[in-house]
Coordinates of C-alpha atoms in Angstrom, one line a residue:
X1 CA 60.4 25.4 -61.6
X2 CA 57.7 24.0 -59.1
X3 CA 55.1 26.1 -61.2
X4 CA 56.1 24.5 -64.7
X5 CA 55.9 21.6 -63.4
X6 CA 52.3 22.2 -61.9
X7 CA 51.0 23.6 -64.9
X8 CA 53.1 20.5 -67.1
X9 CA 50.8 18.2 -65.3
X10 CA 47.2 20.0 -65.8
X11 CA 48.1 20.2 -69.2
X12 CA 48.9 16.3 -69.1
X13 CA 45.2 15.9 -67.2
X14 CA 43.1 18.3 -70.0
X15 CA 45.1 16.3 -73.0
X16 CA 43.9 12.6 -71.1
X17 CA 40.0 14.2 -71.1
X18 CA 40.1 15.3 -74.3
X19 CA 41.5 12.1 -75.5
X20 CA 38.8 10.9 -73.4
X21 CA 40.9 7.8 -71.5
X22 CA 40.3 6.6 -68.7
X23 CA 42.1 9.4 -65.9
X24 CA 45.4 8.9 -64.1
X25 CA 45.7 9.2 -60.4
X26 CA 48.4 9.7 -58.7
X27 CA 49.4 7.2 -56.2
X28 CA 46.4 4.8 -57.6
X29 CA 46.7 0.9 -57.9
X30 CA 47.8 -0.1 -61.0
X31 CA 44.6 -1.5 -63.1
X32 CA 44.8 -5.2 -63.8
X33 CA 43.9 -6.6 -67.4
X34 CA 41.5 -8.5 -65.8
X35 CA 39.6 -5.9 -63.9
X36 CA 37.0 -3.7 -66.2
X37 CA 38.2 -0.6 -66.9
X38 CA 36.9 2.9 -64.9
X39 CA 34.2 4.9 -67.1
X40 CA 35.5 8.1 -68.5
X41 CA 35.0 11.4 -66.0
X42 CA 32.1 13.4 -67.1
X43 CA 33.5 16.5 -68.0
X44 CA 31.2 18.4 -66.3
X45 CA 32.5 17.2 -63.1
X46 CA 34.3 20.0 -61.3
X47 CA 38.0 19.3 -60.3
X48 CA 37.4 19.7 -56.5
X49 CA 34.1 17.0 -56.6
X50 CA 36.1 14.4 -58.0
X51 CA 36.4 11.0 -56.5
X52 CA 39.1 8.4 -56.0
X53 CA 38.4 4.8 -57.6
X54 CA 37.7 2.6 -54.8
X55 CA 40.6 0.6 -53.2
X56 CA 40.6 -3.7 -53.8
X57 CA 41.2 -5.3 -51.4
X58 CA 44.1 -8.1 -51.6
X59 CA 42.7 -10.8 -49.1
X60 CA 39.3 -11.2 -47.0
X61 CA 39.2 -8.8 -44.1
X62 CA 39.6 -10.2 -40.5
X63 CA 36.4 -11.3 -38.5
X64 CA 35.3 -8.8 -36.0
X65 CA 36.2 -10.3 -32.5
X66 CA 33.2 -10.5 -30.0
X67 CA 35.0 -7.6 -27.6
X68 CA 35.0 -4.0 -29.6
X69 CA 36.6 -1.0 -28.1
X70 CA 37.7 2.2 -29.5
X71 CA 39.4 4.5 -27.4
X72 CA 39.3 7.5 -30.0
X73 CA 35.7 7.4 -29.8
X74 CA 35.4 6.4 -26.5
X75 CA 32.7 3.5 -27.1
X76 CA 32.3 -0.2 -26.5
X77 CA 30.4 -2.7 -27.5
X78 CA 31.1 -5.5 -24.8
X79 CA 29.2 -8.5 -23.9
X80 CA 29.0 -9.7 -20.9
X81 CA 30.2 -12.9 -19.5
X82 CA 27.1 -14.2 -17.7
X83 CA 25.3 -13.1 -21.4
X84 CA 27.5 -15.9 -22.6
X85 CA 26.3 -18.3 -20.1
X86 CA 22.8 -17.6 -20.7
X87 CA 23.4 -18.0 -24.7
X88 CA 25.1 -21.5 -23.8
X89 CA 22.6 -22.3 -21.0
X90 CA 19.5 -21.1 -23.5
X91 CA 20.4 -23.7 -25.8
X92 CA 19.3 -26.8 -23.6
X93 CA 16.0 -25.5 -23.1
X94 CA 13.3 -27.0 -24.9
X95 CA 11.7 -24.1 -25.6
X96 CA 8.9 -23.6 -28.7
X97 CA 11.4 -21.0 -30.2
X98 CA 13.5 -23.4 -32.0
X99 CA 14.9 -20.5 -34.5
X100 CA 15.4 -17.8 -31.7
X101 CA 18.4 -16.5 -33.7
X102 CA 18.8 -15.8 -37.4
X103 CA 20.8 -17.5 -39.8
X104 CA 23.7 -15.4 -42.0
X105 CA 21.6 -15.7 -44.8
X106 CA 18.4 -13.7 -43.3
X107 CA 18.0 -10.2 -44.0
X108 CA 21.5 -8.6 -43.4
X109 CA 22.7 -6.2 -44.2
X110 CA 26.9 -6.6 -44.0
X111 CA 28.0 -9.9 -42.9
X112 CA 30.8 -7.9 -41.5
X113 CA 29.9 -5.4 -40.1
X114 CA 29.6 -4.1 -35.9
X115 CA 26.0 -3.4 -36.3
X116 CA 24.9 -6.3 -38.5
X117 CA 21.9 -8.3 -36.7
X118 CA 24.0 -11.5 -37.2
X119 CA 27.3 -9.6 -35.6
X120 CA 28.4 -11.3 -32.8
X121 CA 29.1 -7.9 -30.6
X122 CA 25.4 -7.5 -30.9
X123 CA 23.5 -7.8 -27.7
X124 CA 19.8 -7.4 -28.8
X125 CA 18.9 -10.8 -29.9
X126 CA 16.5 -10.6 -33.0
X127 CA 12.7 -12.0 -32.6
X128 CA 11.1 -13.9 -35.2
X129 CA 7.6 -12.5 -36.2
X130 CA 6.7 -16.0 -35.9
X131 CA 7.4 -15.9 -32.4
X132 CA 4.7 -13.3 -32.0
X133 CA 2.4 -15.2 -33.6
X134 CA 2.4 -18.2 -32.0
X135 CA 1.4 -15.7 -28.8
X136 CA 3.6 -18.0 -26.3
X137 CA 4.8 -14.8 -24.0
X138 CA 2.1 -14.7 -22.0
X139 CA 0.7 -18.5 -21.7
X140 CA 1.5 -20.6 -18.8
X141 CA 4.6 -22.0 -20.5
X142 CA 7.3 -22.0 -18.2
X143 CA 10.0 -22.4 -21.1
X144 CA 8.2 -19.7 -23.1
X145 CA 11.5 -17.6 -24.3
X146 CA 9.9 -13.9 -24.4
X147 CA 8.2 -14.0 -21.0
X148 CA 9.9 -11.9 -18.1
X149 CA 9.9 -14.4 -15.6
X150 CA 10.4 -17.5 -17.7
X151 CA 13.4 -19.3 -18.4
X152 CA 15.6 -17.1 -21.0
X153 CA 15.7 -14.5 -18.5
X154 CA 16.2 -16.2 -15.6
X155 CA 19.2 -18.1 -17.4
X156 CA 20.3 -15.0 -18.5
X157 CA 20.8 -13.8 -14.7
X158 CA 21.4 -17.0 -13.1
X159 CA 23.2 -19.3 -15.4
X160 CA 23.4 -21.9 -12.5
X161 CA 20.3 -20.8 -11.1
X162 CA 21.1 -19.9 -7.7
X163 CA 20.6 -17.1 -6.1
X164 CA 22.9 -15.7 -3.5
X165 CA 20.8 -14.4 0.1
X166 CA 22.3 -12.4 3.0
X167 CA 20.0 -12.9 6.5
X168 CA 21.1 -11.0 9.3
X169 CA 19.7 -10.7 13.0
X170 CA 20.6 -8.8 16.3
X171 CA 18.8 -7.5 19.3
X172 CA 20.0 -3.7 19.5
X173 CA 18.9 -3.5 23.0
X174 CA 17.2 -0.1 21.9
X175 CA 20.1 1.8 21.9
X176 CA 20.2 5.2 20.3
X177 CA 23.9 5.3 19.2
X178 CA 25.4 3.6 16.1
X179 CA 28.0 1.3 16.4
X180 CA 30.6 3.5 14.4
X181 CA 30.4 0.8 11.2
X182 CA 28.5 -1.4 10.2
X183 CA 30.4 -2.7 7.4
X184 CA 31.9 -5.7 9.6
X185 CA 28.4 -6.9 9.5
X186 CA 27.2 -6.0 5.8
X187 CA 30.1 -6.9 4.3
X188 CA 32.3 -9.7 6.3
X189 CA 35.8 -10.4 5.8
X190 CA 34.8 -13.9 4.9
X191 CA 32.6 -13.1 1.8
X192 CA 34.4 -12.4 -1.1
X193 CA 31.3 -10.8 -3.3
X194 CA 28.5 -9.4 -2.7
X195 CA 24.8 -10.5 -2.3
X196 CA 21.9 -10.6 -4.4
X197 CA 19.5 -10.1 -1.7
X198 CA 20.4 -8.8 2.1
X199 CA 17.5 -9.7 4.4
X200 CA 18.2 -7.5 7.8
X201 CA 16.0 -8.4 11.2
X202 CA 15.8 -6.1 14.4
X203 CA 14.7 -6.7 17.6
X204 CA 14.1 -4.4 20.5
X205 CA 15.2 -1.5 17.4
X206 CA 16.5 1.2 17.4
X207 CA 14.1 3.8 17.7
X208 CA 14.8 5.9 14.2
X209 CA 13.9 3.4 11.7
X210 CA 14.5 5.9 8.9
X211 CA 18.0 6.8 10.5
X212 CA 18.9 3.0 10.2
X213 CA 17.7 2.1 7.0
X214 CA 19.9 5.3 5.8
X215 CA 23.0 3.5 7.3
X216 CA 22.2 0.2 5.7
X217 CA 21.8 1.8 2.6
X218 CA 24.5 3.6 2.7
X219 CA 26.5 1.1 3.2
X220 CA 25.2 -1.1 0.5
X221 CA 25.9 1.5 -2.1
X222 CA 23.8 2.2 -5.2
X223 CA 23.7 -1.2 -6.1
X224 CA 20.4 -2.0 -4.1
X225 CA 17.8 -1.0 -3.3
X226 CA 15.5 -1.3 -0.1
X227 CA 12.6 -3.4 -2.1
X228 CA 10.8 -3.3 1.6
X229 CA 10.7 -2.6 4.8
X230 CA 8.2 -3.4 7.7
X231 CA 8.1 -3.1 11.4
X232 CA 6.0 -3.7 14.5
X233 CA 6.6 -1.9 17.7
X234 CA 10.2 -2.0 18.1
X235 CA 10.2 -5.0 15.7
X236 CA 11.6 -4.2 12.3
X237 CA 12.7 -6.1 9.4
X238 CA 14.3 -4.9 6.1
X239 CA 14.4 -6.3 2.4
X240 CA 17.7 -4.8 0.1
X241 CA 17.5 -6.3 -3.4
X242 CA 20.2 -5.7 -6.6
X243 CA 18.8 -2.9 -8.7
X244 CA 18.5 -4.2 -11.5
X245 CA 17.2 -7.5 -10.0
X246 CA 14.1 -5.8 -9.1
X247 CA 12.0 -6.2 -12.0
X248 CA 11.6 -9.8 -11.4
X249 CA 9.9 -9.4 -8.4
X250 CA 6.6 -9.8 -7.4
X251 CA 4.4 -7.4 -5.1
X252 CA 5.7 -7.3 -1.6
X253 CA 3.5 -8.2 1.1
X254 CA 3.9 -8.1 4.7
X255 CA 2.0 -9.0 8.2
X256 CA 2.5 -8.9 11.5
X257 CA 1.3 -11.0 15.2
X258 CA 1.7 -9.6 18.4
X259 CA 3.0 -12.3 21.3
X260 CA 2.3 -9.9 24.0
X261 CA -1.7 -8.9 24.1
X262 CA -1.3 -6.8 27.5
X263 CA 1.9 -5.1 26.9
X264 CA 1.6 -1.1 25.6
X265 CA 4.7 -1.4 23.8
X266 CA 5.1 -4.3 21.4
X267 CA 8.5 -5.9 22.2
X268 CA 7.9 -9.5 21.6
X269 CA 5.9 -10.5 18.5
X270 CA 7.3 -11.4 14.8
X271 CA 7.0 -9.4 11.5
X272 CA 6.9 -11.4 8.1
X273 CA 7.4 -10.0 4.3
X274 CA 6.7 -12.0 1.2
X275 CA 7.2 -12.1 -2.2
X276 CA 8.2 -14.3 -5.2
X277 CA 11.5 -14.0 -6.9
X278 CA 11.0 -15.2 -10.9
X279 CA 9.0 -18.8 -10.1
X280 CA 10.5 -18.8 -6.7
X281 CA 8.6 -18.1 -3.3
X282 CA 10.1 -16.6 0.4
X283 CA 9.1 -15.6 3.2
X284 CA 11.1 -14.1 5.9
X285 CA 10.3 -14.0 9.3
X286 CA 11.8 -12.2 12.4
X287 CA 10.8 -12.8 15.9
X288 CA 11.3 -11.9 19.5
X289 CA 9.9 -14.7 21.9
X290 CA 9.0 -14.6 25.9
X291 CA 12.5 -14.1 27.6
X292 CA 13.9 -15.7 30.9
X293 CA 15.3 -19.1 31.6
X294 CA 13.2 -22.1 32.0
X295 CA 10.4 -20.7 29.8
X296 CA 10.1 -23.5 27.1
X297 CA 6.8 -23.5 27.2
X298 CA 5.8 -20.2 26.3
X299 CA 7.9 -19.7 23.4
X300 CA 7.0 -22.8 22.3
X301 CA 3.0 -21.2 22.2
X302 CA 5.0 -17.8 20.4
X303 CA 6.1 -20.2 17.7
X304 CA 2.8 -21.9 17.1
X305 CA 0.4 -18.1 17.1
X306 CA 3.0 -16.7 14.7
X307 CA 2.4 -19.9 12.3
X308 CA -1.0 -19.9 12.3
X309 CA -1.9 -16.1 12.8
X310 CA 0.6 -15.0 10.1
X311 CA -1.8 -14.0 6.8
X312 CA 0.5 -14.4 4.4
X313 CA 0.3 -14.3 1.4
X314 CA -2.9 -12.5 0.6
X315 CA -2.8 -11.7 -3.5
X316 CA 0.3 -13.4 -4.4
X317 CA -0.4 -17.2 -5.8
X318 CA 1.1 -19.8 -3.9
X319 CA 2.8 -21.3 -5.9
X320 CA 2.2 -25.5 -4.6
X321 CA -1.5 -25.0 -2.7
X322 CA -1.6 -28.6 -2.9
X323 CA 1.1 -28.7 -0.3
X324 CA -0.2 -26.1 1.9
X325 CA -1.7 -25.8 5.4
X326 CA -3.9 -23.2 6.1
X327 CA -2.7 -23.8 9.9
X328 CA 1.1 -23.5 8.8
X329 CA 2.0 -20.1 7.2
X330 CA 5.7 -21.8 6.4
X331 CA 3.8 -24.3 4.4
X332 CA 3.0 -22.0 1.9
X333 CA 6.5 -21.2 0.8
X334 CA 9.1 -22.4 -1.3
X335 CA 11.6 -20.9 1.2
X336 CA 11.6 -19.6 4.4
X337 CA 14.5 -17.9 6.7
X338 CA 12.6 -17.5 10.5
X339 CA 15.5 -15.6 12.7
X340 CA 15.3 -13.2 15.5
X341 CA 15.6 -13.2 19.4
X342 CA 14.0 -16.8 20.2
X343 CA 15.0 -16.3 23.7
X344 CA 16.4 -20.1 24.0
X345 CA 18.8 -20.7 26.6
X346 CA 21.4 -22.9 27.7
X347 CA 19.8 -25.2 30.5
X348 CA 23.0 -25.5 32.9
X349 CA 24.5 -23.7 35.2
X350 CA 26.9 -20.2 34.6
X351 CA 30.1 -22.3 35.7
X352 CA 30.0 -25.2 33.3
X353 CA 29.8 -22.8 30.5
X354 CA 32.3 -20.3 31.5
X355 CA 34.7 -23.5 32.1
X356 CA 33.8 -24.5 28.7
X357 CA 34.4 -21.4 27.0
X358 CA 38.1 -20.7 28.4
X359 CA 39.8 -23.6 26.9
X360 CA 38.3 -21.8 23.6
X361 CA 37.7 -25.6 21.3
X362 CA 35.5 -26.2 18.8
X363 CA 34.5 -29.6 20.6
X364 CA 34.0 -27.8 23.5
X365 CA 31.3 -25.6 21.4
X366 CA 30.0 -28.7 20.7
X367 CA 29.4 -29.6 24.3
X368 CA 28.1 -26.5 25.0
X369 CA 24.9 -27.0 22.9
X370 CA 24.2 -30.7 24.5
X371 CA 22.6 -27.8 27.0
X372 CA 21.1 -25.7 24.1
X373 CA 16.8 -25.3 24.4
X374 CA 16.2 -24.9 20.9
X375 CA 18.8 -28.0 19.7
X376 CA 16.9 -30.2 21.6
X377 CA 13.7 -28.9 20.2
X378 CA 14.5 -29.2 16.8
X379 CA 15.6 -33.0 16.9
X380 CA 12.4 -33.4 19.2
X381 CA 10.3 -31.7 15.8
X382 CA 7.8 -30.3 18.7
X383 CA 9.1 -26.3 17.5
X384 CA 9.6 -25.0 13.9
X385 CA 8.7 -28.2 12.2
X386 CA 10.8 -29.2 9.4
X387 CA 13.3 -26.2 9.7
X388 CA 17.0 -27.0 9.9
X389 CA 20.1 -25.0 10.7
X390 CA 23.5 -24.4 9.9
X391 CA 26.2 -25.3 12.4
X392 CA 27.5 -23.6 14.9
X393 CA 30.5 -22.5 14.7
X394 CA 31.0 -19.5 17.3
X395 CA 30.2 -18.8 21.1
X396 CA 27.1 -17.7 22.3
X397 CA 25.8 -14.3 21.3
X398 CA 24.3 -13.6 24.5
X399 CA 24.8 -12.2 27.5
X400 CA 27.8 -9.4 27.2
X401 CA 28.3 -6.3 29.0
X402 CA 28.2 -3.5 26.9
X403 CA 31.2 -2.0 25.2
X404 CA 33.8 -5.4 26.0
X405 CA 33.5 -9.0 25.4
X406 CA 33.2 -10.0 29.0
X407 CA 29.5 -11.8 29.8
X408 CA 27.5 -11.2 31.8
X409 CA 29.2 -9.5 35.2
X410 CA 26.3 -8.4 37.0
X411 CA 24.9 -9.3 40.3
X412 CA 22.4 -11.7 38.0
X413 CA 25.4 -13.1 36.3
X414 CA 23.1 -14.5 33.3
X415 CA 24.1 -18.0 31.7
X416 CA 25.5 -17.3 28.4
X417 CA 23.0 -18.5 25.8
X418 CA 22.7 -19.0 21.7
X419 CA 19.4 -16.8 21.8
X420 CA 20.3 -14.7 19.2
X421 CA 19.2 -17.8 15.4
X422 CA 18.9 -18.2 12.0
X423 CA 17.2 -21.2 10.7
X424 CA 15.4 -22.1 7.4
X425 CA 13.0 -24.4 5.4
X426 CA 12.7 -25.0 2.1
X427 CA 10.0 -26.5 -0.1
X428 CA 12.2 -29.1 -2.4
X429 CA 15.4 -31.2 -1.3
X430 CA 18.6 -29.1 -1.6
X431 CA 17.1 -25.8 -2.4
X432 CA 19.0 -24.4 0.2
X433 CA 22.4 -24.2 0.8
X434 CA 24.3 -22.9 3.6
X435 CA 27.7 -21.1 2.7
X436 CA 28.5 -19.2 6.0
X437 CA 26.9 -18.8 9.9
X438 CA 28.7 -16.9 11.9
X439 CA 28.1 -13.8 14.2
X440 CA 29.8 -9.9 14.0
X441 CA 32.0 -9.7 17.6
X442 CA 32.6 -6.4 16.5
X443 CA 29.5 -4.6 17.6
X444 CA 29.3 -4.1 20.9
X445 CA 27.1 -1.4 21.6
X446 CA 24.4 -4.2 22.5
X447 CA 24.3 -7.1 25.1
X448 CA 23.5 -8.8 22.1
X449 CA 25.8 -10.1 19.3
X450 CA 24.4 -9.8 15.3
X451 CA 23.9 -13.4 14.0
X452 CA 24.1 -13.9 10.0
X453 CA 24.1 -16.3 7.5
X454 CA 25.0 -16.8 3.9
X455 CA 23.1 -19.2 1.9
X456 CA 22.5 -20.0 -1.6
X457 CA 18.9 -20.5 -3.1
X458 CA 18.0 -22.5 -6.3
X459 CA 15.2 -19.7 -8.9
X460 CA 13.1 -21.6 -10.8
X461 CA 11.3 -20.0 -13.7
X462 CA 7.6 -18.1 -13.4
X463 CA 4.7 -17.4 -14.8
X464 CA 3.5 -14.0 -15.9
X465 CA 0.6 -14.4 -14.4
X466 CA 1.4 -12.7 -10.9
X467 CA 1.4 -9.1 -10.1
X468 CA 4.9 -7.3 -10.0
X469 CA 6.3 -4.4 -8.1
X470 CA 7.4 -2.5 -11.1
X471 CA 10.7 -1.5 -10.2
X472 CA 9.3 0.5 -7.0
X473 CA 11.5 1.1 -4.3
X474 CA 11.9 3.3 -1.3
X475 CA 13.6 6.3 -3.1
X476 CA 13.9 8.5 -0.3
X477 CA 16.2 6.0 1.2
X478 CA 18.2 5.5 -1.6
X479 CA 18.8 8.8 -2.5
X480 CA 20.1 9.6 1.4
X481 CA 21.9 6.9 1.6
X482 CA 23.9 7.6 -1.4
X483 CA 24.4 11.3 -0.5
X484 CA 26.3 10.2 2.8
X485 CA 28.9 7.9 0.3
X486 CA 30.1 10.9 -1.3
X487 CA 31.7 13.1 1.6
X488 CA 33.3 10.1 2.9
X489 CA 34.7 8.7 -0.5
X490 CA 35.6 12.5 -1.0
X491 CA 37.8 12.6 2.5
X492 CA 39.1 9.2 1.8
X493 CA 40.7 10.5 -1.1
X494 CA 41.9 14.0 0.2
X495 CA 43.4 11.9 3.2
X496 CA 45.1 9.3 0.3
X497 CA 46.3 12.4 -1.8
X498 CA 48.0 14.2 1.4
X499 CA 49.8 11.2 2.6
X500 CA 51.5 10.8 -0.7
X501 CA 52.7 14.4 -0.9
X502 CA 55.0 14.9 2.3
X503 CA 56.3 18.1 0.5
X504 CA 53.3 20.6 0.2
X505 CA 49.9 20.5 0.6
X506 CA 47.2 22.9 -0.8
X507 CA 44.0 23.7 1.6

C-alpha cells in the first residue's frame, strides 16, 4: 500500500509539471493572494537539486543583544565592560574625529547581522578614510583618537584615569634563605585586586638576583611581566608591569650613585629606573643611607648626592622642563616613590618605646613618632623637599631578632626605629593617592620588616613622539617563573582531589 501511494504522488508531481503550475510542497506555507506567485521549475532541474521556497517571516526578528555566546560552537563574541566605559568616556572628548563611528546607513552589509560593521557585538571600531587624511595620528595632538598613547586608548584602559601602583621595600639582611612565601607581601589580605604596576626595592639583597626575581614572578603569575630590573652592589630594585599594559610604555632607563666611595662592597647608595607610562612620568628610587643612631647629618648629605648625581632621564623627554632643576633629579618627574633603608631613628631612649609599645594604641603610635628623625625632617623641609607620606599606622619595622617578633635582645639592645619608608612626590595637586601603608609581620627571616604601600596615580594622555620599549621584557624570568606555578597548582589539586575521596585513592 505504502508503494501505491508513493508512486500515486510522483504521478500527481509529473501531471503539476506538465500542466506547468506552479509545484506543491509538502509541508510549505500556504501562498497568499497577495504574494507573487513562484516561477514554474525548469524541467531540467533534477529531483534531488531542487530547492524549497524561502520561508516569510511573520514579524521583524529580535535585535541581537550586545553579549553573543553559542555553546555548540563554542565561540563568543563578548565585550568587555571597561570597552563600555571607554565608548562612554570617548564621547566627551573633543577630539577632531567627530564621526569616529559609522552611521546604519553607511556601507553595511546586514543591519542584523553578528558581523555587520554597525553590530553592536563588534569590537573593531571602523576608521573613516577621512581620518587618515587629515594625518592627526602622529601630530602633537593630545586628543588625536588613532594615536597609541593619546586619549582613546588611554580611556579605553583607564576609564577614570588612575592607575593602580604596588611599592614595596625591605632590608633582607643578605640572607640566603627564602622566607617560605612571599605571597603575604605580594598579595596582602587587605587588597582585594590586583595591581597594575608592582615596584619592588631591596636593600642589603639577597645575593641571587635571578633566584629572586624567579620568586616574584612566580608569584605574580603570567599576568606581568618584569618590564626592568636594576641593581647596585647588593642594591636592587625591580619593575613588574600588566602584560598587556606594556605597550604603552616608554624606554626604561635606569642609574645609579654610590654613598660609600671607600667601601669594596656597595651597601649604601640608591638605584633609580625611569620611564613614562602613556603622558605620565615616574621615577622610582630605592636607597640605603649611613646607619647608626645620631647620624642626621650624614644621611642628610646621602639624600642631597643622590638628588643631584642621579642622571636621569637621559633620552626620554621630560615632560614639564620648564619646572625642572638640573640640581633636583625629583624635579624632573611627574611622580616619584623614594623608599628604601633611610636609616632614621627614633631619638629616645630603648625604655620609653618598649613602654609605649606594650599598651599596643594607636595614639601611643602616635607618640612614638614625636621621637621619629625623619618626621621631624620632613615638616622642617631640610630632607626630601616636597615629598609627603602616608600615615603610620603600624610599629616600627626595625630592630627584631630573627625568626620571632621580639626586638632587639642583644647586649646592644637597639632602639626600635621606623627605618625601613615609603614616601612620594608628585608633579600636580592630587595626582597621588594613598590607599594602604602598612608593613608584612610575616617575614621574619630578616631584622628587618618589608614596608609597602598602595597608591593610586592619575595617566594623562601622550604624545607619540617618545621612544617605546616594544613590548620587551625579561623572558627568561617569565618563562621560569611560570614553570614553578604549575607543579604547585598540580599538587594543590591532587591534595584537593584526595581529601574528597576518603574511600580509594589511585597513585
Amino acid at each position: 500500500s505504502s508503494s501505491s501511494s508513493s508512486s500515486g504522488s510522483l504521478r500527481d508531481c509529473e501531471i503539476s509539471r506538465s500542466a506547468g503550475s506552479t509545484t506543491e510542497f509538502w509541508n510549505s506555507p500556504p501562498h497568499l493572494d497577495s504574494a507573487p506567485k513562484e516561477p514554474a521549475i525548469d524541467k531540467l532541474v533534477p529531483p534531488g537539486r531542487r530547492k524549497l521556497p524561502p520561508v516569510a517571516h511573520t514579524k521583524l526578528l529580535p535585535p541581537i543583544a550586545v553579549n553573543i555566546e553559542s555553546s555548540a560552537l563554542r565561540t563568543s563574541n563578548r565585550i568587555d565592560l571597561d570597552y563600555v566605559d571607554y565608548i562612554q568616556a570617548a564621547g566627551k572628548v573633543q577630539s577632531n574625529q567627530q564621526n569616529h563611528f559609522l552611521s546604519p546607513s553607511q556601507g553595511t552589509e546586514d543591519s542584523q547581522s553578528s558581523i555587520s560593521m554597525t553590530s553592536s557585538s563588534s569590537v573593531m571600531v571602523p576608521i573613516l578614510s577621512e581620518d587618515l587624511r587629515s594625518r592627526s595620528y602622529m601630530d602633537t595632538n593630545l586628543l588625536a583618537g588613532g594615536s597609541l598613547l593619546g586619549a582613546s586608548e588611554l580611556y579605553r584602559y583607564f576609564p577614570n584615569k588612575m592607575m593602580q601602583v604596588y611599592i614595596a621595600t625591605w632590608n633582607t639582611q643578605g640572607t640566603k634563605e627564602f622566607p617560605d612565601s612571599l605571597e603575604d607581601l605580594l598579595l596582602p589580605s587587605d587588597s582585594q585586586s590586583i595591581h597594575d604596576l608592582y615596584v619592588i626595592g631591596t636593600q642589603e639583597g639577597i645575593p641571587d638576583k635571578r633566584e629572586w626575581e624567579i620568586r616574584l614572578q612566580m608569584i605574580l603569575g603570567p599576568y606581568f611581566v618584569l618590564l626592568c630590573s636594576a641593581s647596585h652592589g647588593v642594591l636592587q630594585l625591580s619593575v613588574f608591569i600588566r602584560r598587556d599594559l606594556i605597550w604603552f610604555c616608554s624606554e626604561v632607563e635606569q642609574a645609579y650613585v654610590t654613598t660609600r666611595i671607600i667601601s669594596q662592597v656597595k651597601t649604601k647608595g640608591a638605584v633609580g629606573i625611569s620611564f613614562t607610562f602613556f603622558g605620565t612620568s615616574f621615577l622610582f628610587i630605592t636607597s640605603h643611607f649611613t646607619s647608626g643612631p645620631g647620624k642626621v647629618f650624614e644621611r642628610t648629605l646621602d639624600y642631597t648626592k643622590t638628588i643631584e648625581s642621579l642622571g636621569l632621564p637621559r633620552i626620554i623627554p621630560n615632560t614639564n622642563k620648564y619646572r625642572s632643576n638640573p640640581n633636583d633629579v625629583t624635579s624632573r618627574f611627574d611622580n616619584v616613590f623614594w623608599f628604601g633603608d633611610f636609616n632614621f631613628r627614633l631619638d629616645v631612649k630603648r625604655a620609653v618605646i618598649d613602654e609605649l609599645l606594650d599598651s599596643n594604641s594607636q595614639d601611643n603610635l602616635c607618640s612614638i613618632l614625636h621621637y621619629d628623625e625623619l618626621t621631624r625632617k620632613l615638616q622642617e623641609g631640610s630632607v626630601f623637599k616636597g615629598f609627603k607620606e602616608a600615615e603610620i599606622c603600624f610599629p616600627p619595622t626595625y630592630k627584631f631578632d630573627v625568626g620571632c617578633d621580639v626586638y632587639d635582645s642583644s647586649s646592644k639592645k637597639r632602639t626600635p626605629s621606623y627605618t625601613d619608608r615609603i614616601i612620594y612626590k608628585n608633579r600636580h595637586k592630587d595626582d597621588i593617592l594613598v590607599v594602604k601603608y602598612g608593613s608584612c609581620s610575616s617575614i621574619k627571616t630578616s631584622d628587618h620588616r618589608p614596608v609597602y604601600c598602595f597608591y593610586q596615580v592619575k595617566i594623562r594622555p601622550g604624545k607619540d613622539n617618545i621612544p617605546l620599549c616594544a613590548g620587551q621584557f625579561d623572558r627568561d624570568i617569565y618563562i621560569e617563573g611560570i614553570k614553578r606555578r604549575f607543579p604547585r597548582n598540580a599538587s594543590q589539586c591532587s591534595s584537593l582531589n584526595q581529601r574528597n575521596s576518603t574511600i580509594c585513592s589511585v597513585s
